[in-house]
Coordinates of C-alpha atoms and ligand atoms in Angstrom, one line a residue:
M144 CA 91.8 110.9 78.4
Y145 CA 90.7 111.7 81.9
Y146 CA 89.3 108.9 84.3
G147 CA 89.4 110.3 87.5
R148 CA 86.8 112.6 89.0
R149 CA 88.2 116.2 88.4
P150 CA 89.3 118.3 91.3
Q151 CA 87.5 120.3 93.4
Q152 CA 86.9 123.8 92.3
G153 CA 89.1 126.3 94.3
V154 CA 91.5 123.7 95.1
Y155 CA 94.5 125.8 93.7
N156 CA 93.4 129.2 95.4
G157 CA 93.4 131.0 91.8
G158 CA 97.0 129.3 91.0
V159 CA 98.5 130.2 94.4
P160 CA 99.8 127.0 96.1
T161 CA 97.8 126.1 98.9
T162 CA 99.2 125.7 102.3
L163 CA 97.5 123.3 104.6
R164 CA 96.6 123.6 108.1
A165 CA 97.1 120.4 109.7
S166 CA 93.4 119.6 110.3
D167 CA 92.9 120.1 106.6
I168 CA 95.5 117.6 105.6
P169 CA 93.1 114.1 105.6
A170 CA 90.5 115.7 103.6
A171 CA 93.1 117.2 101.1
V172 CA 95.0 113.6 100.6
D173 CA 91.5 111.9 100.0
E174 CA 90.7 114.6 97.3
I175 CA 94.0 113.9 95.6
L176 CA 93.7 110.1 96.0
T177 CA 90.3 110.0 94.3
T178 CA 91.4 112.5 91.6
T179 CA 94.3 111.0 90.4
P180 CA 94.5 108.5 87.8
F181 CA 96.9 105.8 88.3
V182 CA 98.6 103.5 86.2
D183 CA 97.9 100.1 87.4
I184 CA 101.3 98.4 86.5
H185 CA 100.6 94.7 86.9
T186 CA 97.1 93.0 85.8
H187 CA 95.8 89.8 83.9
L188 CA 93.3 92.1 82.0
F189 CA 93.0 91.9 78.2
P190 CA 90.6 94.1 76.0
P191 CA 87.7 93.0 74.2
S192 CA 89.6 92.2 71.1
F193 CA 91.6 89.3 72.8
G194 CA 88.2 87.4 72.8
R195 CA 88.1 84.7 75.8
L196 CA 91.1 86.1 77.3
A197 CA 89.1 89.1 78.6
L198 CA 87.3 88.1 81.5
S199 CA 84.7 90.3 82.6
G200 CA 81.2 89.7 84.4
I201 CA 79.7 87.9 87.6
D202 CA 80.6 84.4 86.9
E203 CA 84.0 85.4 85.9
L204 CA 84.5 87.4 89.5
L205 CA 82.9 84.8 91.5
T206 CA 85.5 82.0 89.7
Y207 CA 88.5 84.1 90.7
H208 CA 91.0 81.9 92.4
Y209 CA 91.0 83.7 95.3
L210 CA 87.4 82.9 96.1
E211 CA 87.6 79.4 94.8
A212 CA 90.5 78.7 97.6
E213 CA 87.7 79.8 100.0
L214 CA 84.9 77.9 98.7
F215 CA 87.1 74.7 99.6
R216 CA 87.2 75.7 103.1
F217 CA 83.5 76.1 103.6
S218 CA 82.0 73.8 101.3
D219 CA 82.2 70.1 101.2
V220 CA 82.9 69.9 97.4
R221 CA 85.8 68.2 96.2
P222 CA 87.9 69.8 93.8
D223 CA 87.3 67.1 90.8
Q224 CA 83.7 67.7 91.3
Y225 CA 83.9 71.7 91.3
W226 CA 86.1 71.4 88.1
A227 CA 83.5 69.1 86.6
L228 CA 81.1 71.9 86.7
T229 CA 80.2 74.5 84.0
T230 CA 81.8 78.2 84.9
P231 CA 77.9 79.4 85.6
Q232 CA 77.8 76.0 88.0
R233 CA 80.5 77.2 89.7
A234 CA 79.7 80.8 90.1
D235 CA 76.4 79.6 91.3
L236 CA 78.0 77.3 94.0
V237 CA 80.7 80.3 95.0
W238 CA 77.7 82.4 95.7
K239 CA 75.4 80.3 97.6
T240 CA 78.5 78.9 99.9
L241 CA 80.4 82.1 100.5
F242 CA 77.6 84.8 99.9
V243 CA 74.3 83.4 101.0
E244 CA 75.3 80.7 103.6
N245 CA 78.1 82.5 105.0
S246 CA 79.1 86.0 105.6
P247 CA 81.5 87.7 102.6
V248 CA 83.5 89.3 104.9
S249 CA 86.8 88.1 103.4
E250 CA 88.8 90.9 101.4
A251 CA 88.4 88.8 98.4
T252 CA 84.2 88.4 98.9
R253 CA 84.0 91.9 99.9
G254 CA 85.2 93.1 96.6
V255 CA 82.6 91.1 94.9
I256 CA 80.1 93.1 97.1
A257 CA 82.0 96.5 96.6
V258 CA 81.8 95.8 92.7
L259 CA 78.0 94.9 92.8
T260 CA 77.1 98.1 94.9
A261 CA 79.0 100.2 92.4
F262 CA 76.8 99.1 89.5
G263 CA 73.5 99.7 91.8
L264 CA 73.0 96.0 91.8
D265 CA 71.5 94.3 95.3
P266 CA 74.4 92.0 96.9
A267 CA 72.2 90.6 98.9
A268 CA 70.3 88.9 96.1
R269 CA 70.1 85.1 96.4
S270 CA 70.5 84.0 92.8
L271 CA 72.8 85.2 90.0
V272 CA 70.0 85.9 87.4
G273 CA 70.0 89.9 87.7
F274 CA 73.7 90.4 87.7
R275 CA 74.1 88.1 84.5
R276 CA 71.5 90.2 83.0
F277 CA 73.1 93.3 84.1
F278 CA 76.8 92.5 82.8
V279 CA 75.5 90.8 79.5
A280 CA 73.5 94.3 78.5
Q281 CA 76.6 96.3 78.9
D282 CA 78.6 97.5 75.8
S283 CA 82.2 96.8 76.2
T284 CA 83.7 99.9 75.1
A285 CA 81.5 101.8 77.4
H286 CA 81.6 99.3 80.2
I287 CA 85.7 99.3 80.1
R288 CA 85.3 103.3 80.5
R289 CA 83.2 103.0 83.1
V290 CA 84.8 100.8 85.1
F291 CA 88.1 102.5 84.7
E292 CA 86.6 105.7 86.0
L293 CA 84.9 104.1 89.0
A294 CA 88.5 102.6 89.7
G295 CA 90.3 105.7 89.1
V296 CA 92.7 104.2 86.6
S297 CA 93.9 105.7 83.5
E298 CA 96.1 102.6 82.2
V299 CA 96.5 99.0 83.0
V300 CA 99.3 96.9 82.2
M301 CA 98.8 93.4 80.8
T302 CA 100.3 90.4 81.3
N303 CA 101.5 89.2 77.7
D304 CA 103.0 85.7 77.4
P305 CA 104.7 84.8 74.1
L306 CA 104.8 80.8 74.8
D307 CA 100.4 80.9 75.5
P308 CA 99.4 78.7 72.8
E309 CA 96.1 80.7 73.4
E310 CA 97.6 84.2 73.6
A311 CA 100.3 84.0 70.9
P312 CA 98.0 83.5 68.0
L313 CA 96.0 86.5 68.5
W314 CA 99.4 88.8 68.6
E315 CA 100.2 87.3 65.4
S316 CA 97.4 87.6 63.8
G317 CA 97.3 91.4 64.7
A318 CA 95.5 92.0 67.5
I319 CA 95.6 95.4 68.9
P320 CA 95.2 95.9 72.5
G321 CA 93.8 99.4 72.1
E322 CA 93.4 102.5 74.6
G323 CA 94.0 101.8 78.1
F324 CA 95.7 98.7 77.7
R325 CA 99.8 98.4 77.8
P326 CA 101.7 95.2 77.3
S327 CA 104.4 93.7 79.5
L328 CA 106.2 90.4 78.1
R329 CA 106.2 87.9 80.6
I330 CA 108.9 85.1 80.3
D331 CA 108.0 82.3 83.0
R332 CA 107.9 79.6 80.7
L333 CA 111.3 80.7 78.9
L334 CA 113.0 81.1 82.3
N335 CA 111.6 78.5 84.4
E336 CA 110.3 75.8 82.4
G337 CA 111.8 76.0 79.1
T338 CA 115.4 74.4 77.3
W339 CA 116.2 77.6 75.7
T340 CA 119.7 78.6 74.7
A341 CA 120.6 82.4 74.9
K342 CA 120.7 83.0 71.3
D343 CA 117.3 81.2 70.6
A344 CA 115.8 83.2 73.6
R345 CA 117.0 86.5 72.7
Q346 CA 115.6 85.9 69.3
L347 CA 112.1 85.0 70.5
L348 CA 112.4 88.2 73.0
E349 CA 113.3 90.4 70.4
T350 CA 110.6 89.4 67.9
W351 CA 108.0 89.7 70.4
S352 CA 109.3 92.8 72.1
R353 CA 108.7 94.7 68.5
R354 CA 105.8 92.7 67.8
I355 CA 103.9 94.0 71.5
K356 CA 106.4 96.6 72.6
P357 CA 106.2 95.9 76.1
V358 CA 106.6 98.6 78.8
Y359 CA 108.5 95.8 81.1
M360 CA 109.6 92.1 80.9
A361 CA 108.5 90.2 83.8
V362 CA 108.6 87.0 85.5
S363 CA 107.7 85.5 89.1
L364 CA 110.3 83.5 90.7
P365 CA 110.0 80.5 93.4
D366 CA 111.3 81.6 96.9
S367 CA 114.2 79.4 96.3
F368 CA 115.5 81.8 93.6
A369 CA 119.2 82.5 93.5
F370 CA 121.4 84.6 91.3
P371 CA 124.1 83.6 90.1
E372 CA 123.0 80.0 89.8
T373 CA 124.5 77.2 87.7
N374 CA 121.5 76.8 85.6
A375 CA 119.8 77.8 82.3
R376 CA 117.7 80.7 84.0
T377 CA 121.2 82.5 85.1
V378 CA 122.4 82.0 81.8
L379 CA 119.3 83.4 80.2
L380 CA 119.2 86.5 82.1
R381 CA 122.9 87.3 81.9
E382 CA 122.9 86.7 77.9
A383 CA 119.7 87.4 76.7
V384 CA 116.8 88.9 79.0
L385 CA 118.9 91.7 80.6
P386 CA 121.1 92.8 77.8
L387 CA 117.9 93.1 75.5
C388 CA 116.0 94.8 78.4
R389 CA 118.8 97.6 78.8
D390 CA 118.7 97.8 75.1
L391 CA 115.4 98.4 75.1
G392 CA 115.2 100.7 78.0
I393 CA 112.6 99.2 80.1
P394 CA 112.8 97.4 83.3
L395 CA 112.7 93.4 84.3
S396 CA 110.1 93.2 86.7
L397 CA 110.7 90.1 89.2
M398 CA 107.8 88.9 91.3
I399 CA 109.8 86.6 94.1
G400 CA 108.6 84.3 96.5
V401 CA 105.7 81.9 94.7
R402 CA 105.6 78.3 95.5
R403 CA 103.5 77.1 92.8
Q404 CA 101.3 74.3 93.2
V405 CA 101.9 73.2 96.7
N406 CA 98.1 71.7 96.1
P407 CA 97.5 70.8 92.3
D408 CA 93.9 69.8 93.1
L409 CA 93.4 73.4 93.3
R410 CA 94.4 74.6 90.1
S411 CA 95.4 78.3 90.2
A412 CA 94.3 78.5 94.0
G413 CA 96.8 75.8 94.9
D414 CA 100.1 78.1 94.9
A415 CA 101.6 79.5 98.0
S416 CA 104.3 81.6 99.1
G417 CA 107.4 81.7 100.7
R418 CA 110.7 83.7 102.2
A419 CA 113.3 84.2 99.7
D420 CA 117.2 85.0 100.2
L421 CA 117.1 88.7 98.5
R422 CA 120.7 88.5 98.0
A423 CA 119.7 87.3 94.4
L424 CA 118.8 91.0 94.4
E425 CA 122.0 92.6 95.5
A426 CA 123.9 90.5 93.0
L427 CA 121.7 91.2 90.4
C428 CA 121.4 95.0 91.0
G429 CA 125.4 95.0 91.2
E430 CA 126.3 93.0 88.2
F431 CA 123.8 94.9 86.3
P432 CA 123.8 98.8 86.9
A433 CA 122.5 99.9 83.9
N434 CA 119.4 97.7 84.1
R435 CA 116.5 98.9 86.0
F436 CA 114.4 96.1 88.4
L437 CA 110.6 96.4 89.6
V438 CA 110.5 93.9 92.4
S439 CA 107.8 92.7 94.2
V440 CA 108.2 89.9 96.9
L441 CA 105.5 87.5 98.1
S442 CA 106.6 87.0 101.5
R443 CA 105.7 89.3 104.3
E444 CA 109.2 88.8 105.9
N445 CA 110.9 89.9 102.7
Q446 CA 109.7 93.7 103.0
H447 CA 112.0 95.0 105.2
E448 CA 115.1 93.7 103.7
L449 CA 113.7 94.7 100.1
C450 CA 113.4 98.6 101.6
V451 CA 117.0 97.9 102.4
Y452 CA 118.4 96.9 99.3
A453 CA 116.0 99.5 97.5
R454 CA 118.3 101.9 99.7
K455 CA 121.4 100.4 98.2
F456 CA 120.4 100.4 94.6
S457 CA 118.6 103.0 93.0
N458 CA 118.1 100.5 90.2
L459 CA 116.0 98.6 92.3
L460 CA 111.9 100.0 92.2
P461 CA 109.9 98.3 95.1
F462 CA 106.4 97.5 93.6
G463 CA 102.9 96.4 95.0
C464 CA 101.6 94.1 97.9
W465 CA 101.3 91.1 95.8
W466 CA 98.5 88.6 96.0
F467 CA 98.5 87.5 99.7
L468 CA 99.9 90.8 100.8
N469 CA 97.0 92.5 99.3
N470 CA 95.0 92.9 102.4
P471 CA 94.0 96.1 104.1
S472 CA 96.1 95.2 107.5
I473 CA 99.4 94.0 105.7
V474 CA 99.1 96.7 103.0
E475 CA 99.3 99.0 105.7
E476 CA 102.2 97.8 107.7
I477 CA 104.2 97.5 104.2
T478 CA 103.4 100.8 103.0
R479 CA 104.2 102.7 106.3
E480 CA 107.5 101.0 106.0
R481 CA 108.3 102.0 102.6
I482 CA 107.3 105.6 103.1
E483 CA 109.6 105.5 106.5
M484 CA 112.4 103.9 104.6
L485 CA 112.0 105.2 100.9
G486 CA 110.1 108.3 101.1
T487 CA 108.1 108.6 97.9
S488 CA 110.3 106.3 95.9
F489 CA 108.6 103.4 95.1
I490 CA 105.1 101.9 93.7
P491 CA 102.8 101.2 96.5
Q492 CA 99.9 98.9 94.6
H493 CA 99.2 97.1 91.4
S494 CA 95.8 95.6 91.3
D495 CA 96.7 91.9 89.9
A496 CA 93.1 92.3 88.6
R497 CA 91.9 89.3 86.4
V498 CA 88.8 90.4 86.0
L499 CA 88.1 93.6 84.5
E500 CA 85.3 94.9 87.2
Q501 CA 87.8 93.5 90.0
L502 CA 89.8 96.9 89.4
I503 CA 87.1 98.9 91.2
Y504 CA 87.5 97.3 94.5
K505 CA 91.0 96.9 94.6
W506 CA 91.7 100.4 93.7
R507 CA 89.0 101.8 96.1
N508 CA 90.5 99.5 99.0
T509 CA 93.9 100.7 97.8
R510 CA 92.9 104.1 98.3
R511 CA 91.0 103.6 101.6
T512 CA 94.0 101.9 103.1
L513 CA 96.5 104.3 101.7
A514 CA 94.4 107.7 103.0
P515 CA 95.1 107.7 106.4
I516 CA 98.9 106.6 106.0
L517 CA 99.6 109.4 103.8
A518 CA 97.4 112.1 105.9
N519 CA 99.7 110.8 109.0
A520 CA 102.9 111.2 106.7
Y521 CA 102.0 114.8 106.2
R522 CA 100.7 115.8 109.1
T523 CA 103.8 114.1 111.2
L524 CA 105.6 116.3 108.5
A525 CA 103.7 119.4 109.6
R526 CA 104.2 118.6 113.3
D527 CA 107.8 118.6 112.9
G528 CA 107.8 122.2 111.2
R529 CA 107.4 121.8 107.5
V530 CA 104.8 123.5 105.8
V531 CA 102.5 121.1 103.7
M532 CA 101.0 122.2 100.2
R533 CA 98.4 120.7 98.7
D534 CA 100.5 120.8 95.2
E535 CA 102.9 118.4 96.6
I536 CA 101.2 116.1 97.9
R537 CA 99.4 115.9 93.9
R538 CA 103.0 115.8 92.6
D539 CA 103.9 113.1 95.6
V540 CA 100.7 111.1 94.5
E541 CA 101.4 111.2 90.7
R542 CA 104.8 110.0 91.4
L543 CA 103.7 107.1 93.4
F544 CA 101.4 106.0 91.0
R545 CA 102.4 106.9 87.8
G546 CA 105.7 109.1 87.8
N547 CA 108.2 106.6 89.3
F548 CA 107.2 103.9 86.9
A549 CA 107.3 106.4 83.9
A550 CA 110.9 107.1 84.9
F551 CA 111.8 103.2 84.9
S552 CA 110.3 102.4 81.5
S553 CA 111.0 104.5 78.5
Q554 CA 108.0 102.6 76.7
L555 CA 105.3 104.3 78.8
Ligands
LIG256 O1 97.7 87.0 91.8 C1 97.4 86.3 91.2 O2 96.6 86.3 90.4 C2 98.4 85.0 91.1 O3 97.7 84.0 90.6 C3 99.4 85.3 89.9 O4 98.8 85.8 88.8 C4 100.3 86.4 90.4 O5 100.1 87.4 90.2 C5 101.4 86.4 88.9 O6 101.3 87.4 88.0 O7 102.3 85.1 88.8
LIG257 ZN1 100.0 88.7 88.7

């Protein structure tokens, strides 16, 4: 299935590789970014077969926790009053506060505007009635296809938690994700909260790996994460998680630097970030050379060290500009640094989308930020004397947004 726009005619010059003049590079990069379908390696999306877990539509878009955090800055509503509202009431309040009474110039608010515009809806509307009517009228399969196409993604990786009381029974009763949705096995509860023995953990992970066929296992970790530590997490990583990942040929994704619930009143919006000591990665990559690690770090201050470690350990693949980093100014800085230090051997971004339609703005923004960075890299290369070919740019973009991941996970 092809989701991106098809390449323009004549791009390949009748099969002969096209050499680009420096002045043609930006347009070529734009065209290649727009027509290459990406794999979104970390989302919280679900297909319709997962019922209430599959979030879509205006009420869900507006009650995204990135926006809720902003609501409490602009409104006098107290969190307890807000949580007492129904979802449509919350959405109405967010719309009135952040979109009508204030200008939606933040990344998360602009995102909603971009989504509405992509569907031809009027983003200056004062009420949500017309938006609700539009989203309710969509056929879910056709709508997913359209969203994937508008976002330029071919597949999204879900976050699947075997210890989630709402999600687990769905898998157990045979729910099938369907086309475009790939599972990953999220093990936060197992590693961070549980009182699991290595034997029981291994058994649980084996059962769930057989059941859902994850493309990786994943865990988010606090800024205080260390390895090795004298705790259950180290034992479980050493004796259950990493041996099984190796046997299955899948990576372990480590998302490091989250400080959960610094303001619990805000629920999902109450988490913060902190700088971590990345010597934990040095120890993990060194002790487990036959394992592969996908790594994203939440603190801006940890980004350079992550690149340094990626230069030391080829079993470490940096990915994404996670959560509070997914803003154009920071994405630009991190991506330039990664290209300078790692060439094309990293994964620039994932969406972290929780609501289906967020894919549209998150991926458009990523492409928009990336285009001048990539163009600049190739123009500088041309200036240094190397011929730049269109097909090589296409190969590189394909690697950044699919190939590097595929090389890390035997399950993709
Ligand atoms: O970005 C987010 O939506 C966060 O709330 C988290 O979900 C984070 O991405 C995670 O996967 O833990
Ligand atoms: Zn996430």
